[in-house]
Coordinates of N, CA and C in Angstrom, one line a residue:
X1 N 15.9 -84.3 -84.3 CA 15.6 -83.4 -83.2 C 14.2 -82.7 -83.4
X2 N 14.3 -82.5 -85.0 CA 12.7 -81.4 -84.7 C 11.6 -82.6 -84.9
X3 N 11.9 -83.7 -84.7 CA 10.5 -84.5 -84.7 C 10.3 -85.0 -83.3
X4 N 11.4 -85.2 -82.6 CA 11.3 -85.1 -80.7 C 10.6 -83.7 -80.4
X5 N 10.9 -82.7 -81.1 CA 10.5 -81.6 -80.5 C 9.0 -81.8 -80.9
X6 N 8.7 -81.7 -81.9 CA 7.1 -81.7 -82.1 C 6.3 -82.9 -81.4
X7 N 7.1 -84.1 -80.9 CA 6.3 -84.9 -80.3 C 6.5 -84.3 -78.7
X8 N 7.2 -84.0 -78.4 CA 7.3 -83.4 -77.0 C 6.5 -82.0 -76.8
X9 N 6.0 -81.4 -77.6 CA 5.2 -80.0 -78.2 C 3.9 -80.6 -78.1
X10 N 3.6 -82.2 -78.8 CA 1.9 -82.8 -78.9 C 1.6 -83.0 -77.7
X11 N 2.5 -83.1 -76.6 CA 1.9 -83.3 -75.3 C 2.8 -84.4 -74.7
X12 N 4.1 -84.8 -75.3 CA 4.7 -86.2 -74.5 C 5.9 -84.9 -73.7
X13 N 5.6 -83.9 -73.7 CA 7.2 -82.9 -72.5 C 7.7 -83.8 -71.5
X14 N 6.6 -84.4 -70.7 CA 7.3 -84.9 -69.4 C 8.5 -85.8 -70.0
X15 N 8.5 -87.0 -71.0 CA 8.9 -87.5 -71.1 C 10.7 -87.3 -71.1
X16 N 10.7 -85.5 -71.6 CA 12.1 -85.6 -71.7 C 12.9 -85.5 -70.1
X17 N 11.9 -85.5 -69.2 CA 12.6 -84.7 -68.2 C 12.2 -86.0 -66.7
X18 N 11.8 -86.9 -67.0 CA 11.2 -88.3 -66.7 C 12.7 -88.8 -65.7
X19 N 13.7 -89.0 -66.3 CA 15.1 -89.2 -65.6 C 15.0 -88.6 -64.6
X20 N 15.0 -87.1 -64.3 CA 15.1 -86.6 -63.4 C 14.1 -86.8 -62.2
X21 N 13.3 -87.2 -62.3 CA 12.1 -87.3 -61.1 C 12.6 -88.1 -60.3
X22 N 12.9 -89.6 -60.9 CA 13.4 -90.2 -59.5 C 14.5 -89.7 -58.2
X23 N 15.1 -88.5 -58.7 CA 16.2 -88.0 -57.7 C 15.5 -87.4 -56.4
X24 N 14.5 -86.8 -56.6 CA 13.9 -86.1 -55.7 C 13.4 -87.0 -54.6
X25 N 12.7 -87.9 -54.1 CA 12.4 -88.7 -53.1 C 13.4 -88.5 -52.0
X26 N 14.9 -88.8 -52.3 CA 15.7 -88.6 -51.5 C 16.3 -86.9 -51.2
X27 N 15.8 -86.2 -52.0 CA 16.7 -85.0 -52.2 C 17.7 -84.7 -50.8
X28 N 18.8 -84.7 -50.9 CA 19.6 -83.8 -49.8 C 19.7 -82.6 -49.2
X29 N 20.1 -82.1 -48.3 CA 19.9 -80.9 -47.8 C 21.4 -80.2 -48.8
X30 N 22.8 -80.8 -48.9 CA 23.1 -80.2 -49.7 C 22.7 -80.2 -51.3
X31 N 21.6 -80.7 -51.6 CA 21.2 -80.4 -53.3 C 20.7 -78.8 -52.6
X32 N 19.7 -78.4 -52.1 CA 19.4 -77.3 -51.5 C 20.1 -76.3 -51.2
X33 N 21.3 -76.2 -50.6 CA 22.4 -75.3 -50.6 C 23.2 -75.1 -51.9
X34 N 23.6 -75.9 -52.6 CA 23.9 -76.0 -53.9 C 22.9 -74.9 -54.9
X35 N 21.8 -75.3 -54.4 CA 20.5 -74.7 -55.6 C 20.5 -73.3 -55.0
X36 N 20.6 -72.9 -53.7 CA 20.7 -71.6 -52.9 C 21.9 -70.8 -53.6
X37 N 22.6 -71.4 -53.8 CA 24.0 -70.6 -54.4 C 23.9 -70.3 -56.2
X38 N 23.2 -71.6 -56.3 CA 22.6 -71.0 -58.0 C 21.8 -70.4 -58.2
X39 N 21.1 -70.8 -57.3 CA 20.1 -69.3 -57.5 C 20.3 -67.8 -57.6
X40 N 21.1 -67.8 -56.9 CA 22.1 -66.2 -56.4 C 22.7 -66.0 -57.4
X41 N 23.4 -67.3 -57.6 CA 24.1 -66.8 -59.0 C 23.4 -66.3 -60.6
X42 N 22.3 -67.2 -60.6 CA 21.2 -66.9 -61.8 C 20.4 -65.9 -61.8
X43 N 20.1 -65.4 -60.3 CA 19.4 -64.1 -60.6 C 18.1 -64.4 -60.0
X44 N 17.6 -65.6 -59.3 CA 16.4 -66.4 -59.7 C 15.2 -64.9 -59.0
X45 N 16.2 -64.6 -57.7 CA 15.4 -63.7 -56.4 C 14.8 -62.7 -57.1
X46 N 15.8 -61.8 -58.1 CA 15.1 -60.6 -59.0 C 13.4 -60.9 -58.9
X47 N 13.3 -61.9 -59.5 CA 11.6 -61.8 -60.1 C 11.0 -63.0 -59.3
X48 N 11.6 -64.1 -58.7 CA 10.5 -64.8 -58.1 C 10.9 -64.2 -56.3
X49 N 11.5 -63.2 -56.3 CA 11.6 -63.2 -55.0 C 12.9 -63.6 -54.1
X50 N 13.4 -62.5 -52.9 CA 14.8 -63.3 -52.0 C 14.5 -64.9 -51.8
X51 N 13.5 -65.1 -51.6 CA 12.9 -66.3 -50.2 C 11.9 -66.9 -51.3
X52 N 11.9 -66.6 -52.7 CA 11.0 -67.6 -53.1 C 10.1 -66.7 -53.0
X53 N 9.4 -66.0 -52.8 CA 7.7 -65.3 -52.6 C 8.0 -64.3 -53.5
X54 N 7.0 -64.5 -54.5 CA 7.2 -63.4 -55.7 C 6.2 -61.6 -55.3
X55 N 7.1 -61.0 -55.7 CA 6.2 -59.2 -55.4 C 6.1 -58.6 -56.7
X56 N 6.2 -59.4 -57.8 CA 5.7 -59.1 -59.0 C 4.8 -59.7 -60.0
X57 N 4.0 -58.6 -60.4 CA 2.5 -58.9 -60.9 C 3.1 -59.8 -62.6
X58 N 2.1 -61.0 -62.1 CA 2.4 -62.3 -63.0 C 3.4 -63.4 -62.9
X59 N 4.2 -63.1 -61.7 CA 5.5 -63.5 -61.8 C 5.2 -64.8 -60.8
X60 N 5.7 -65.8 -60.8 CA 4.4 -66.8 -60.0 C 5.7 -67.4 -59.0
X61 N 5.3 -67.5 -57.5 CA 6.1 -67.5 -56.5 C 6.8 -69.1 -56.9
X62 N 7.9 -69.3 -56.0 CA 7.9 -70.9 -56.1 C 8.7 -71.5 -54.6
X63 N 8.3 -70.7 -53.7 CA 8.9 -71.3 -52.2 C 8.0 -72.1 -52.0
X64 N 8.2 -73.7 -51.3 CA 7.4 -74.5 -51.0 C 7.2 -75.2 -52.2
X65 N 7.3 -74.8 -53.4 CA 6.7 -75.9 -55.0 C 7.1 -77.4 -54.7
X66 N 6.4 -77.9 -55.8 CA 7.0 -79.3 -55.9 C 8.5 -79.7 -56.9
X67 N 9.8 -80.1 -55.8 CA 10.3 -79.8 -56.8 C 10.6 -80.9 -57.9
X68 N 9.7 -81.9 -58.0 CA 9.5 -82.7 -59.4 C 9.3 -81.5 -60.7
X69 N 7.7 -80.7 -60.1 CA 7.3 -79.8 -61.0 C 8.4 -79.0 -61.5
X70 N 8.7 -78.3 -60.6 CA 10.2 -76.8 -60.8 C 10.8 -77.8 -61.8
X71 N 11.8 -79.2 -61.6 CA 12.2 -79.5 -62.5 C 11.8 -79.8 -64.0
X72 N 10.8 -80.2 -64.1 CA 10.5 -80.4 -65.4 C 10.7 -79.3 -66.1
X73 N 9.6 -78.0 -65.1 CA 9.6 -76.5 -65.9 C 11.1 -76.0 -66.4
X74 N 11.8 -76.6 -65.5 CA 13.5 -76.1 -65.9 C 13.9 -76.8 -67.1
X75 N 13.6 -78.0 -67.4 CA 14.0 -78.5 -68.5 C 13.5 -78.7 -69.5
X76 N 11.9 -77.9 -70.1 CA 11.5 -77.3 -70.6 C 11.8 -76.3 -71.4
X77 N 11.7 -75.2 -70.1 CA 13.1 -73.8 -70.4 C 14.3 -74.1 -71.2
X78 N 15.2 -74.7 -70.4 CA 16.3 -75.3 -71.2 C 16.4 -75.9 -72.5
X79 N 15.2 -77.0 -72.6 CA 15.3 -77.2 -73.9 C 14.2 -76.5 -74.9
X80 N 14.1 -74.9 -74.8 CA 13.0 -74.8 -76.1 C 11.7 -74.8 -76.1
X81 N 11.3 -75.4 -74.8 CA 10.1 -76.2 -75.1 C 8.8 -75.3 -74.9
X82 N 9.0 -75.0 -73.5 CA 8.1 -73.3 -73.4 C 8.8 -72.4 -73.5
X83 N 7.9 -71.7 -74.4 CA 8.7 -70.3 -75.1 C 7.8 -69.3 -73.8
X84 N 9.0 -68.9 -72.8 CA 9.2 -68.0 -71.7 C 10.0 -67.1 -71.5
X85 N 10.6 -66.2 -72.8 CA 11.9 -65.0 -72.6 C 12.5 -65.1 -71.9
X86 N 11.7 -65.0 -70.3 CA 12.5 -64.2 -69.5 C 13.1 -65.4 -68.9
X87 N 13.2 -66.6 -69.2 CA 13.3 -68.1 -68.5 C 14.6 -68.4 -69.6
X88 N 14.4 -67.7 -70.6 CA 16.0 -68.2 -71.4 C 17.0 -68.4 -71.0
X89 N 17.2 -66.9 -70.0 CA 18.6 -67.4 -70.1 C 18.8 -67.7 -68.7
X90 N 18.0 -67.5 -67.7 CA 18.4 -68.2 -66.4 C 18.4 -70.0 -66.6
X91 N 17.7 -70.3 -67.6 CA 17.8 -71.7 -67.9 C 18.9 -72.2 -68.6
X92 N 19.6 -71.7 -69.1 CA 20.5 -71.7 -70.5 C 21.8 -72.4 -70.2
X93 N 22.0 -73.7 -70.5 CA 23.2 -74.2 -70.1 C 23.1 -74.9 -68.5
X94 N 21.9 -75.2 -68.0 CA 21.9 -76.0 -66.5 C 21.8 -77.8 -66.7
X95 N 22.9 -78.5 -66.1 CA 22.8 -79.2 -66.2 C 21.9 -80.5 -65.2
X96 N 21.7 -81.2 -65.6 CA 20.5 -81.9 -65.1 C 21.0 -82.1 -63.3
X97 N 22.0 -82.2 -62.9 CA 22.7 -81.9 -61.8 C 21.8 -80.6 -61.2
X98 N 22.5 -79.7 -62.2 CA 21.7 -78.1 -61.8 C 20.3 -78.3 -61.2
X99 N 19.8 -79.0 -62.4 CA 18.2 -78.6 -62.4 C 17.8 -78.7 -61.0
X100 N 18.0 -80.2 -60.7 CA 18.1 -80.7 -58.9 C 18.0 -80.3 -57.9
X101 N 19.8 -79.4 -58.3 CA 19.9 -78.4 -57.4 C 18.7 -77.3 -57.2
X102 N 18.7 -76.7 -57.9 CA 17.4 -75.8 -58.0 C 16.2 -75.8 -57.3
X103 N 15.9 -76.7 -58.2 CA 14.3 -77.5 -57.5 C 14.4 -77.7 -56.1
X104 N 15.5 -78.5 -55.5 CA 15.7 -78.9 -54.4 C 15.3 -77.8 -52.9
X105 N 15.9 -76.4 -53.6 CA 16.4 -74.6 -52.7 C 15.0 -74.7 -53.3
X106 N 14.3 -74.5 -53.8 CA 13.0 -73.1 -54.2 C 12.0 -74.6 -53.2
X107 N 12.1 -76.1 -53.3 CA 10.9 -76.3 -52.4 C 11.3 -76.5 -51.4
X108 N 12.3 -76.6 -50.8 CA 12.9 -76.2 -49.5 C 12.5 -74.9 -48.6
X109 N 12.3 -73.8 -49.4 CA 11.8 -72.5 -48.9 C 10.0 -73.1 -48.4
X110 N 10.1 -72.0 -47.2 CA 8.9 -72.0 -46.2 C 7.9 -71.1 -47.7
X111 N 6.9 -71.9 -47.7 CA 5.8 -71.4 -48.4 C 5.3 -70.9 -47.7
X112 N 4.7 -69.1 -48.8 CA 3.9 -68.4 -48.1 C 3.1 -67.2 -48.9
X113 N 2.2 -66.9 -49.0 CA 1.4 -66.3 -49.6 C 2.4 -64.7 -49.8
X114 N 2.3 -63.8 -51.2 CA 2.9 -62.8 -51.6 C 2.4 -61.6 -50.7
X115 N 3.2 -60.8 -50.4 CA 3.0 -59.5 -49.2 C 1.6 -58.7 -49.7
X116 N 1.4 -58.6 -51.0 CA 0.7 -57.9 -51.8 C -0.8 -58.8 -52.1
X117 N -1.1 -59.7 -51.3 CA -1.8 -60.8 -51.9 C -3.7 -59.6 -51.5
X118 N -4.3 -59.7 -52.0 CA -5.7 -58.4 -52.0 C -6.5 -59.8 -50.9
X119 N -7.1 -58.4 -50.2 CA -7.8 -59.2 -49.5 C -8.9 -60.2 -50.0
X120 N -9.5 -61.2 -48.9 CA -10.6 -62.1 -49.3 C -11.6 -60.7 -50.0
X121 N -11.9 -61.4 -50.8 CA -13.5 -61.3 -51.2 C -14.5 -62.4 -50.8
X122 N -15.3 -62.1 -50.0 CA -16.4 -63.4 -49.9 C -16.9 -63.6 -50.7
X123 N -17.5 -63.6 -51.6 CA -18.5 -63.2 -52.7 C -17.6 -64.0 -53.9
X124 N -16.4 -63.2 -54.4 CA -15.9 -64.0 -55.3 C -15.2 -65.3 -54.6
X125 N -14.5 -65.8 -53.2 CA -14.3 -67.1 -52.9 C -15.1 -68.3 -53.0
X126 N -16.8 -67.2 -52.8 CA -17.4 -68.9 -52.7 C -18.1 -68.6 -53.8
X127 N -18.0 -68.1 -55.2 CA -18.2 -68.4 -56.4 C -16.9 -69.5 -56.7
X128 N -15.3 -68.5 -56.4 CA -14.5 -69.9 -56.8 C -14.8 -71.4 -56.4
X129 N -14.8 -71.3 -55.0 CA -15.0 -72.7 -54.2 C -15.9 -73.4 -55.1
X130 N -17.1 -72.6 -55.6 CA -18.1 -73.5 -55.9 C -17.8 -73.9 -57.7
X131 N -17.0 -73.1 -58.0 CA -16.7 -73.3 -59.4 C -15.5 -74.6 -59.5
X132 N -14.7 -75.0 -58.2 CA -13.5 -75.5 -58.0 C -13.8 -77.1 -57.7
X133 N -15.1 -77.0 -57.0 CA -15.8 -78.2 -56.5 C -15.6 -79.1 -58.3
X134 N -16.6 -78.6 -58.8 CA -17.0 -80.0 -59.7 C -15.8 -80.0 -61.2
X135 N -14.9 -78.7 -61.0 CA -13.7 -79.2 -61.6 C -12.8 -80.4 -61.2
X136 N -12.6 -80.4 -60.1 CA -12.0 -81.8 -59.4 C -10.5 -81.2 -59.1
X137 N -10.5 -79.8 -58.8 CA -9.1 -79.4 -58.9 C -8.1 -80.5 -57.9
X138 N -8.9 -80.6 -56.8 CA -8.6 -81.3 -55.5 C -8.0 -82.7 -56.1
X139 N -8.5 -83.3 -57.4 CA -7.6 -84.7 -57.2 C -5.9 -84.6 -57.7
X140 N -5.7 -83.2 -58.6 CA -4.9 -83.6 -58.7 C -4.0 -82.9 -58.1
X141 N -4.4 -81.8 -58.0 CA -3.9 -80.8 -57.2 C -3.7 -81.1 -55.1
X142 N -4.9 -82.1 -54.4 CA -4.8 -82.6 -53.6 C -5.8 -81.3 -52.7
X143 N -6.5 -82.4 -52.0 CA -7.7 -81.4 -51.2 C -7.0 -79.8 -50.7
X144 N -6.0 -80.1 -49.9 CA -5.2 -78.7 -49.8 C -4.9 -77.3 -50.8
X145 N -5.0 -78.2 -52.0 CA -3.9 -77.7 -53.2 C -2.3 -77.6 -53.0
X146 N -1.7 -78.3 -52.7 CA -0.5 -78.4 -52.2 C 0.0 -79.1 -53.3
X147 N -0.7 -79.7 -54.1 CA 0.3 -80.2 -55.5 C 0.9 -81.6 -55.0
X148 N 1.1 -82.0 -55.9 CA 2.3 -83.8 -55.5 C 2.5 -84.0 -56.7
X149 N 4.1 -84.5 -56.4 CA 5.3 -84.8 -57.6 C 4.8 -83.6 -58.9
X150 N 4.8 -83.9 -60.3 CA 5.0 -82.6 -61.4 C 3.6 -82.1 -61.1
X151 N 2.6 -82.5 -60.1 CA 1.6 -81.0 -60.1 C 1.4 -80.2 -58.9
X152 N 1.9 -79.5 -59.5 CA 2.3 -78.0 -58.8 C 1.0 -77.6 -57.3
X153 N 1.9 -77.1 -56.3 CA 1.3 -76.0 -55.1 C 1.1 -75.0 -56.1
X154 N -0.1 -74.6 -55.4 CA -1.1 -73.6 -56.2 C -2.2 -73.1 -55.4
X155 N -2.0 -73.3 -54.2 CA -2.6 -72.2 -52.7 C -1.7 -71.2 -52.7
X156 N -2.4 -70.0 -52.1 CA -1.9 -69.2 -51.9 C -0.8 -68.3 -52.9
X157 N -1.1 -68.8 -54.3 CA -0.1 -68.9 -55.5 C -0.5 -67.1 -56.1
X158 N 0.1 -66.5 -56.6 CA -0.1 -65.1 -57.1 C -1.5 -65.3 -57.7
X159 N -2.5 -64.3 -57.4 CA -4.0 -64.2 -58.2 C -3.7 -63.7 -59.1
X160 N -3.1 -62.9 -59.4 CA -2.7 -62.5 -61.0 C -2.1 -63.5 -62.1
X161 N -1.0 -64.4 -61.2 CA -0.5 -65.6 -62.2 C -1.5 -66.3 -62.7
X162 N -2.1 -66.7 -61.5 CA -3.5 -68.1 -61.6 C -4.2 -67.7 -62.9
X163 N -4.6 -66.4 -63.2 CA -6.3 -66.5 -63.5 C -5.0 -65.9 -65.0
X164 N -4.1 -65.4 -65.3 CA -3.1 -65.8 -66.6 C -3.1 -67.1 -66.7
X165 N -2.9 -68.1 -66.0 CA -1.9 -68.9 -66.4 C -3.5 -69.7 -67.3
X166 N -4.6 -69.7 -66.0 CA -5.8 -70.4 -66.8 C -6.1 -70.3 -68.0
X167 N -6.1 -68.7 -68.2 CA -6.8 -67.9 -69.1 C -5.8 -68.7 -70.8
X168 N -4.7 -69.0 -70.5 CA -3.6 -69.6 -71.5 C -4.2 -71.1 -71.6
X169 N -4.4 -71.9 -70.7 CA -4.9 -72.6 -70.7 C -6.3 -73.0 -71.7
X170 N -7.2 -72.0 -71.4 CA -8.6 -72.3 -71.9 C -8.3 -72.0 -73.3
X171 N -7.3 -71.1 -73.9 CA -7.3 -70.5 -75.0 C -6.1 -71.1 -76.0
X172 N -6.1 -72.4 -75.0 CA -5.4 -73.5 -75.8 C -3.5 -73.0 -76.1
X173 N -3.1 -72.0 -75.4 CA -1.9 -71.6 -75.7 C -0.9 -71.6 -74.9
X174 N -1.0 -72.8 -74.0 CA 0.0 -73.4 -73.1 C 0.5 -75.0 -73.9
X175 N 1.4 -75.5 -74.0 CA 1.9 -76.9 -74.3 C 2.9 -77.1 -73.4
X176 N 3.1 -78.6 -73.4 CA 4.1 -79.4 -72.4 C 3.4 -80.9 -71.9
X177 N 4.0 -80.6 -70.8 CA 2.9 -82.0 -70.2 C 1.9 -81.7 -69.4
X178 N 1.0 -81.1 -69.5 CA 0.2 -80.8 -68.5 C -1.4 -79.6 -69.4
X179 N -1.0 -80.1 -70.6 CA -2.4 -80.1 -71.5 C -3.3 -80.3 -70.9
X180 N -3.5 -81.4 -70.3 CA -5.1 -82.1 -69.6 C -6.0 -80.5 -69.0
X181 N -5.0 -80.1 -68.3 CA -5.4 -78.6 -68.2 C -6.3 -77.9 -69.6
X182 N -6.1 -77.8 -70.3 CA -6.5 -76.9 -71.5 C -8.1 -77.5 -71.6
X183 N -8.5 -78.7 -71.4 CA -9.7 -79.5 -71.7 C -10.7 -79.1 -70.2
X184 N -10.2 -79.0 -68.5 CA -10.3 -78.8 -67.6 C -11.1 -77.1 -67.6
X185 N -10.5 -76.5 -68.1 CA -10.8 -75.1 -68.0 C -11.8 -74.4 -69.6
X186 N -11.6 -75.2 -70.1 CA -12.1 -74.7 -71.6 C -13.3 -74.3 -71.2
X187 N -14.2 -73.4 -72.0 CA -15.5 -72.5 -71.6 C -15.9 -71.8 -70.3
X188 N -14.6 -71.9 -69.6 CA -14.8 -70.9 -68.0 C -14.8 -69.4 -69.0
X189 N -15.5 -68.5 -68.9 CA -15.6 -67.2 -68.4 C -14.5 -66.7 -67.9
X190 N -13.9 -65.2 -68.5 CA -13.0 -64.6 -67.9 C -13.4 -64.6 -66.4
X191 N -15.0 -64.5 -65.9 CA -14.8 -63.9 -65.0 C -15.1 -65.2 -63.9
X192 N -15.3 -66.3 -64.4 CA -15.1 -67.1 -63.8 C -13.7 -67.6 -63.3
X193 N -12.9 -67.6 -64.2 CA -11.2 -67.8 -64.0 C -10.8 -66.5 -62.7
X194 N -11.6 -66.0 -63.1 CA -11.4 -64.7 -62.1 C -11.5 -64.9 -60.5
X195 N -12.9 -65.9 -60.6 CA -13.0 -66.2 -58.8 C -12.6 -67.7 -58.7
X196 N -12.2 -68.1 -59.4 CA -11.5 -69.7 -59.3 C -9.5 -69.0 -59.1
X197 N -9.0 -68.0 -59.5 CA -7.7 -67.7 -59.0 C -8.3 -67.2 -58.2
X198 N -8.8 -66.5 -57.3 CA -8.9 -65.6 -55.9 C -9.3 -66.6 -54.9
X199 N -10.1 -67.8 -55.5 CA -10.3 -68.7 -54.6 C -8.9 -69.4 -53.9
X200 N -8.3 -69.6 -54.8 CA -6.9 -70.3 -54.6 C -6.0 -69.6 -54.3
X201 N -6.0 -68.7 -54.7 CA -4.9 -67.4 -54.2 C -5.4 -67.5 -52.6
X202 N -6.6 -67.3 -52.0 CA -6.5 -67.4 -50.4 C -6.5 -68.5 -49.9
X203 N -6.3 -69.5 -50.3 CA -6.4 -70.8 -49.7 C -4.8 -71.2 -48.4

């Protein structure tokens, strides 16, 4: 186990969670109601929100996500893999069934930007935009930023999450499957990361 773990830590995560993806294509409306009732039960609404839209600073929405992505991150949680406290124990004991379920309710919810979201800045958007261009956020992320299969909606996503989640990113202290990130963002400026989340946050 601890040499799966450290190879799933060098950057192979997706792999443990790879089974699960093909479920989603077809997902059902009852995986969705299933995942609505676990959620309730888990607590999910406390911090990401009733409906999915998060109103707490860092706490990153997930109505609309992709739920390939949501699952992986769940079985990550679950097994160890990102060390997320507060993700312990709502993770703790879900079975791959579950995860499904889950994923299925949080991208099912109508996507929509947090109540609290600060207004445009012009100034810093089209620094972002122009910072966003020759990153290529758009291929994987998708011209919209709407994400597809494990990479994540990330429009309209909390500006406080974003420009954390980067900032972990550049400083190399995120792992899983989605490292390529860490090389993407390396040498941005805090205050670049700054108008690259506000850019996205209004999108």
């Amino acid at each position: 186990m601890r040499g799966l773990r450290a190879l799933l830590r060098g950057g192979l995560a997706l792999a443990l969670a790879l089974p699960l993806l093909g479920a989603f294509a077809g997902a059902r409306a009852q995986d969705a109601a299933r995942g609505a009732a676990l959620a309730e039960e888990r607590g999910c609404g406390a911090c990401h929100g009733p409906r999915g839209v998060s109103a707490i600073e860092n706490i990153p929405s997930l109505a609309g996500q992709q739920a390939e992505f949501i699952a992986v991150q769940l079985v990550l949680f679950r097994e160890g893999l990102r060390d997320v406290p507060p993700m312990e124990a709502p993770s703790a004991g879900l079975t791959d069934a579950q995860v499904e379920d889950l994923a299925a309710h949080f991208a099912s919810l109508p996507h929509a930007p947090p109540e609290d979201r600060p207004a445009r800045n012009a100034e810093a958007f089209a620094r972002g935009e122009a910072l966003a261009g020759p990153l290529r956020c758009g291929i994987c992320h998708r011209a919209d930023l709407s994400g597809q299969n494990q990479v994540p909606h990330i429009a309209a996503q909390r500006e406080d999450f974003l420009a954390g989640t980067l900032r972990a990113y550049r400083d190399d202290q995120r792992r899983g499957s989605d490292t390529q990130m860490n090389g993407v963002v390396k040498g941005l400026s805090d205050a670049d990361i700054a108008a690259i989340a506000h850019y996205v946050a209004q999108r």
